[in-house]
Amino acid sequence: MDTLSYKTISANKATVTKEWVIVDATDQTLGRLGAKVAKLLRGKYKPNFTPHVDCGDNVIIINADKVKLTGNKWNDRVYLSYTGYPGGQREMTPARLITKPNGEERLLKKVVKGMLPKNILGAKLLNNLYVYAGSEHKHEAQSPKMIDINSYK
């Protein structure tokens, strides 16, 4: 009887290899960048991907202020939030969000959060994302490697 000579690899917290990567957001489209970063955070580009384990990388996004949106999405796209009170629905456009303090970081985190699972694991994965408006970041001690996000699908 023929049996398979390979076994399914199931990663756990002890066997996961996490790396630090830098993504440059200069002239990248917001949604496409967010989708690829969410896949990096989740670990879907790794051969030992396991859905219930944090096996993704730590991602540093630099130049978040240079991200672009196509069309008139800066003013037409609306992000809704609800305060919990009657009549408490608030709406925010990306153009208004980016003018606030730390607006670039909040915009990218909001986009990536929407592409992660809506559970405890998704909340933990979002903690592995670091967004900076300029080209400087404070994670040199981790010796992150620069990657070209356009080479990923």
Rosetta silent file (secondary structure, phi, psi, omega in degrees, C-alpha in Angstrom):
SEQUENCE: MDTLSYKTISANKATVTKEWVIVDATDQTLGRLGAKVAKLLRGKYKPNFTPHVDCGDNVIIINADKVKLTGNKWNDRVYLSYTGYPGGQREMTPARLITKPNGEERLLKKVVKGMLPKNILGAKLLNNLYVYAGSEHKHEAQSPKMIDINSYK
SCORE:     score description
SCORE:     0.000 S_00000001
   1 L     0.000  129.555  179.589    0.000    0.000    0.000 S_00000001
   2 L   -81.251  133.369  173.645    1.375    3.395   -0.998 S_00000001
   3 L  -123.603  159.628  178.840    1.456    6.077    1.664 S_00000001
   4 L   -70.814  141.954 -178.679    2.527    9.670    1.410 S_00000001
   5 L   -93.767    3.505  179.707    6.134   10.300    2.268 S_00000001
   6 L  -128.100  153.074 -177.753    5.512   13.813    3.588 S_00000001
   7 L  -113.879  152.531  175.772    3.569   15.105    6.526 S_00000001
   8 L   -72.024  128.937 -179.643    1.533   18.253    6.912 S_00000001
   9 L   -88.897  125.256  175.875    3.504   20.858    8.831 S_00000001
  10 L  -117.509  111.495 -176.957    1.535   22.598   11.556 S_00000001
  11 L   -76.984  150.117  170.558    3.395   25.536   13.035 S_00000001
  12 L  -131.824 -178.143 -173.437    3.092   26.593   16.648 S_00000001
  13 L   -60.891  -30.075 -177.743    4.437   29.493   18.663 S_00000001
  14 L   -80.667  -28.766 -175.204    7.750   27.733   19.318 S_00000001
  15 L   -97.984   -1.759 -178.010    8.484   26.700   15.716 S_00000001
  16 L   -78.217  137.909  174.218    7.533   29.939   13.958 S_00000001
  17 L  -109.060  108.420 -179.428   10.338   32.052   12.477 S_00000001
  18 L   -97.598  137.794  178.386    9.330   35.714   12.520 S_00000001
  19 L  -118.484  166.340  174.744   11.305   38.288   10.576 S_00000001
  20 E  -109.390  125.169 -179.442   11.351   42.078   10.488 S_00000001
  21 E  -127.734  150.869  177.239   10.674   43.624    7.079 S_00000001
  22 E  -112.655  133.230  176.785   10.442   47.204    5.824 S_00000001
  23 E  -119.151  127.766  177.580    7.916   48.221    3.180 S_00000001
  24 E   -92.587  122.094 -175.269    8.236   51.572    1.406 S_00000001
  25 L   -92.780   11.090 -177.832    4.791   53.037    0.715 S_00000001
  26 L   -64.763  123.440  178.189    5.989   55.714   -1.713 S_00000001
  27 L    58.212   28.806  174.446    3.597   55.916   -4.699 S_00000001
  28 L   -97.130  144.513  175.903    1.809   52.694   -3.692 S_00000001
  29 E   -74.204  137.013 -170.408   -1.953   52.393   -4.020 S_00000001
  30 H   -59.380  -50.531 -175.726   -3.515   52.238   -0.558 S_00000001
  31 H   -68.305  -41.258  179.504   -5.730   49.174   -0.942 S_00000001
  32 H   -67.111  -39.320  176.475   -3.226   47.032   -2.822 S_00000001
  33 H   -63.810  -43.512 -179.762   -0.519   47.891   -0.313 S_00000001
  34 H   -62.579  -38.950 -179.739   -2.878   47.077    2.561 S_00000001
  35 H   -66.054  -41.454 -179.270   -3.788   43.684    1.093 S_00000001
  36 H   -70.821  -37.240  178.453   -0.157   42.665    0.653 S_00000001
  37 H   -68.027  -37.634  177.540    0.814   43.887    4.122 S_00000001
  38 H   -63.025  -38.492  177.338   -2.108   41.955    5.637 S_00000001
  39 H   -67.678  -36.829  176.167   -0.845   38.791    3.920 S_00000001
  40 H   -64.924  -43.444  179.404    2.655   39.447    5.268 S_00000001
  41 H   -63.846  -36.678 -177.920    1.300   39.939    8.792 S_00000001
  42 H   -76.266  -27.955 -179.069   -0.764   36.764    8.517 S_00000001
  43 L    93.392   18.869 -175.615    2.140   34.693    7.165 S_00000001
  44 L   -72.745  -14.519  177.257    0.422   33.578    3.985 S_00000001
  45 L   -87.022   -0.791 -178.093    3.604   33.917    1.931 S_00000001
  46 L   -97.432  147.240 -178.813    5.350   31.287    4.076 S_00000001
  47 L   -71.370  -21.323  179.957    5.261   27.562    3.295 S_00000001
  48 L  -102.338   36.579  179.613    4.428   26.621    6.903 S_00000001
  49 L   -62.438  130.863  175.907    1.329   28.869    7.129 S_00000001
  50 L  -128.545  125.396 -170.295   -1.068   27.741    9.845 S_00000001
  51 L   -63.115  -29.751 -173.633   -4.402   29.592   10.075 S_00000001
  52 L   -99.519   11.056 -177.035   -4.740   29.672   13.870 S_00000001
  53 L  -124.721  143.725  174.131   -1.153   30.720   14.687 S_00000001
  54 L   -76.157   90.680 -178.988    0.619   34.080   14.425 S_00000001
  55 L  -114.321   17.168 -179.806    3.261   32.957   11.912 S_00000001
  56 L   -88.960 -179.946 -178.317    3.613   36.248   10.009 S_00000001
  57 L   -93.764  165.345  169.569    6.377   38.816    9.989 S_00000001
  58 E   -88.036  123.575 -172.011    6.733   42.108   11.812 S_00000001
  59 E  -112.473  130.201  175.334    6.122   44.785    9.174 S_00000001
  60 E  -111.931  120.479  177.195    7.438   48.360    9.258 S_00000001
  61 E  -104.163  123.342  177.367    5.814   50.727    6.748 S_00000001
  62 E  -111.247  162.299 -178.545    7.771   53.898    6.005 S_00000001
  63 L    57.375   44.039 -179.718    6.753   56.951    3.964 S_00000001
  64 H   -67.973  -20.062  178.780    3.076   56.425    4.759 S_00000001
  65 H   -76.344  -10.116 -179.022    2.404   60.060    3.878 S_00000001
  66 H  -102.183   13.802  178.384    3.308   59.357    0.231 S_00000001
  67 L   -73.801  153.110 -177.081    0.633   56.703   -0.345 S_00000001
  68 E  -125.767  156.935  174.236   -1.841   57.419   -3.125 S_00000001
  69 L  -123.163  139.933 -179.094   -5.498   56.768   -3.879 S_00000001
  70 L   -85.125  158.848  178.440   -6.853   56.533   -7.410 S_00000001
  71 L    65.973 -144.995  179.948   -9.753   58.562   -8.693 S_00000001
  72 L  -106.403   32.817 -175.522  -11.490   60.899   -6.254 S_00000001
  73 H   -69.006  -19.937  177.201  -11.320   58.466   -3.340 S_00000001
  74 H   -58.238  -34.099 -177.463   -9.597   60.996   -1.081 S_00000001
  75 H  -110.378  -25.491 -175.671  -12.951   62.774   -0.747 S_00000001
  76 H   -87.094  -30.942  179.776  -15.563   60.230   -1.889 S_00000001
  77 L   -71.528  139.467 -176.924  -14.592   57.231    0.274 S_00000001
  78 L  -127.650  127.596  172.874  -16.253   57.292    3.682 S_00000001
  79 E  -101.346  124.185 -177.334  -15.183   55.426    6.829 S_00000001
  80 E  -101.257  145.132  171.259  -18.067   55.053    9.292 S_00000001
  81 E  -141.152  157.743 -175.524  -17.874   54.686   13.059 S_00000001
  82 E  -130.032  128.296 -176.199  -20.578   54.567   15.683 S_00000001
  83 L   -78.374  -20.442 -177.110  -20.310   56.034   19.181 S_00000001
  84 L   103.676  -10.117  179.101  -23.049   53.853   20.647 S_00000001
  85 L  -100.684  156.514  176.713  -25.434   56.742   21.254 S_00000001
  86 L   -60.110  132.284 -177.385  -28.534   57.581   19.177 S_00000001
  87 L    73.444   18.142 -174.191  -27.487   59.714   16.223 S_00000001
  88 L   -98.197   22.872  177.323  -23.866   58.913   16.949 S_00000001
  89 E   -80.403  124.586 -178.451  -22.810   57.692   13.519 S_00000001
  90 E  -112.992  145.256  176.364  -19.670   59.539   12.449 S_00000001
  91 E  -124.956  146.501 -176.059  -18.137   59.588    9.007 S_00000001
  92 E  -141.092  133.479  175.530  -14.569   60.375    8.029 S_00000001
  93 L   -95.799  157.946  177.495  -12.938   60.689    4.621 S_00000001
  94 H   -59.437  -33.695  179.468   -9.276   59.791    4.032 S_00000001
  95 H   -65.229  -40.186  178.090   -8.501   63.450    3.278 S_00000001
  96 H   -73.959  -34.273 -178.923   -9.862   64.538    6.678 S_00000001
  97 H   -67.542  -36.713 -176.203   -8.260   61.595    8.481 S_00000001
  98 H   -74.702  -16.759  178.108   -4.799   62.354    7.103 S_00000001
  99 H   -82.077  -16.761  179.855   -4.933   65.956    8.398 S_00000001
 100 L   -75.316  164.017  176.388   -5.307   64.805   12.012 S_00000001
 101 L   -61.448  135.314 -175.859   -2.299   64.048   14.251 S_00000001
 102 L    57.019   32.056 -176.572   -0.803   60.669   13.254 S_00000001
 103 H   -65.638  -38.524 -179.517   -3.343   60.582   10.420 S_00000001
 104 H   -63.876  -42.637  179.614   -1.127   58.664    7.994 S_00000001
 105 H   -65.714  -41.716 -178.939   -0.530   55.921   10.560 S_00000001
 106 H   -66.060  -37.032  179.757   -4.207   55.754   11.471 S_00000001
 107 H   -65.555  -47.743 -178.685   -5.269   55.514    7.820 S_00000001
 108 H   -68.094  -38.645  177.711   -2.941   52.627    6.999 S_00000001
 109 H   -65.079  -36.036  178.730   -3.745   50.778   10.228 S_00000001
 110 H   -65.255  -42.259 -179.723   -7.458   51.165    9.513 S_00000001
 111 H   -65.961  -46.507 -177.522   -7.065   49.741    6.011 S_00000001
 112 H   -69.153  -36.351  179.381   -4.934   46.779    7.129 S_00000001
 113 H   -61.164  -35.993  178.795   -7.198   46.055   10.115 S_00000001
 114 H   -69.026  -17.550 -178.936  -10.148   45.646    7.757 S_00000001
 115 L  -100.454   -0.051  177.280   -8.227   42.978    5.833 S_00000001
 116 L   -98.057  163.476  178.449   -7.265   40.884    8.871 S_00000001
 117 L   -61.511  145.596 -178.940   -9.519   38.332   10.597 S_00000001
 118 L   -91.561   67.413  178.378  -12.127   39.822   12.918 S_00000001
 119 L  -152.894 -169.806 -176.378  -11.121   37.863   16.014 S_00000001
 120 H   -64.847  -37.262  179.245   -8.493   37.813   18.768 S_00000001
 121 H   -63.325  -40.401  178.637   -5.799   36.600   16.369 S_00000001
 122 H   -62.806  -37.115  177.910   -6.467   39.540   14.026 S_00000001
 123 H   -67.562  -36.954  177.990   -6.065   41.978   16.922 S_00000001
 124 H   -70.468  -36.650  179.653   -2.736   40.374   17.862 S_00000001
 125 H   -65.493  -34.060 -179.340   -1.529   40.471   14.265 S_00000001
 126 H   -66.273  -23.880  177.044   -2.221   44.205   14.064 S_00000001
 127 L   -71.598  -12.887  178.245    0.264   44.735   16.912 S_00000001
 128 L   -89.945    6.865 -179.506    3.005   43.480   14.542 S_00000001
 129 E  -107.269  130.352  179.030    2.452   46.475   12.223 S_00000001
 130 E  -126.408  122.965 -175.005    4.456   49.674   12.665 S_00000001
 131 E  -118.876  133.545  179.113    3.639   52.675   10.466 S_00000001
 132 L  -131.668  138.233 -177.093    5.744   55.829   10.115 S_00000001
 133 L   -71.729  -36.555 -179.236    4.956   58.917    8.044 S_00000001
 134 L   -97.703 -166.151 -178.761    8.590   59.668    7.182 S_00000001
 135 L   -92.088   -1.978  179.369   11.521   57.523    6.164 S_00000001
 136 L   -94.951  142.204  174.398   12.875   57.246    9.727 S_00000001
 137 L  -141.874  165.264 -173.848   11.885   54.435   12.092 S_00000001
 138 L  -108.421   29.868 -176.564   13.057   53.306   15.521 S_00000001
 139 L  -117.615   34.004  179.901   13.557   49.577   14.839 S_00000001
 140 H   -66.781  -28.001 -178.328   17.185   49.539   13.688 S_00000001
 141 H   -65.673  -25.472  179.271   18.114   47.166   16.527 S_00000001
 142 H   -82.468   -3.495 -177.108   15.975   44.424   14.949 S_00000001
 143 L    44.363   65.907 -179.720   17.990   44.780   11.684 S_00000001
 144 L   -73.355  154.976  178.050   14.964   44.661    9.366 S_00000001
 145 E  -106.800  142.835 -179.834   15.382   43.875    5.700 S_00000001
 146 E   -80.643  132.156  177.724   13.928   46.020    2.933 S_00000001
 147 E  -122.540  154.915  175.479   11.542   44.191    0.605 S_00000001
 148 L   -94.333  109.545 -175.091    9.960   45.162   -2.693 S_00000001
 149 H   -69.092  -21.441  179.882    6.213   44.846   -2.098 S_00000001
 150 H   -71.672  -18.190  179.559    5.542   44.850   -5.851 S_00000001
 151 H   -79.955  -10.357  178.738    7.234   41.446   -6.210 S_00000001
 152 L   -93.058  151.678  177.548    4.511   39.827   -4.041 S_00000001
 153 L   -98.038    0.000    0.000    1.112   38.804   -5.401 S_00000001
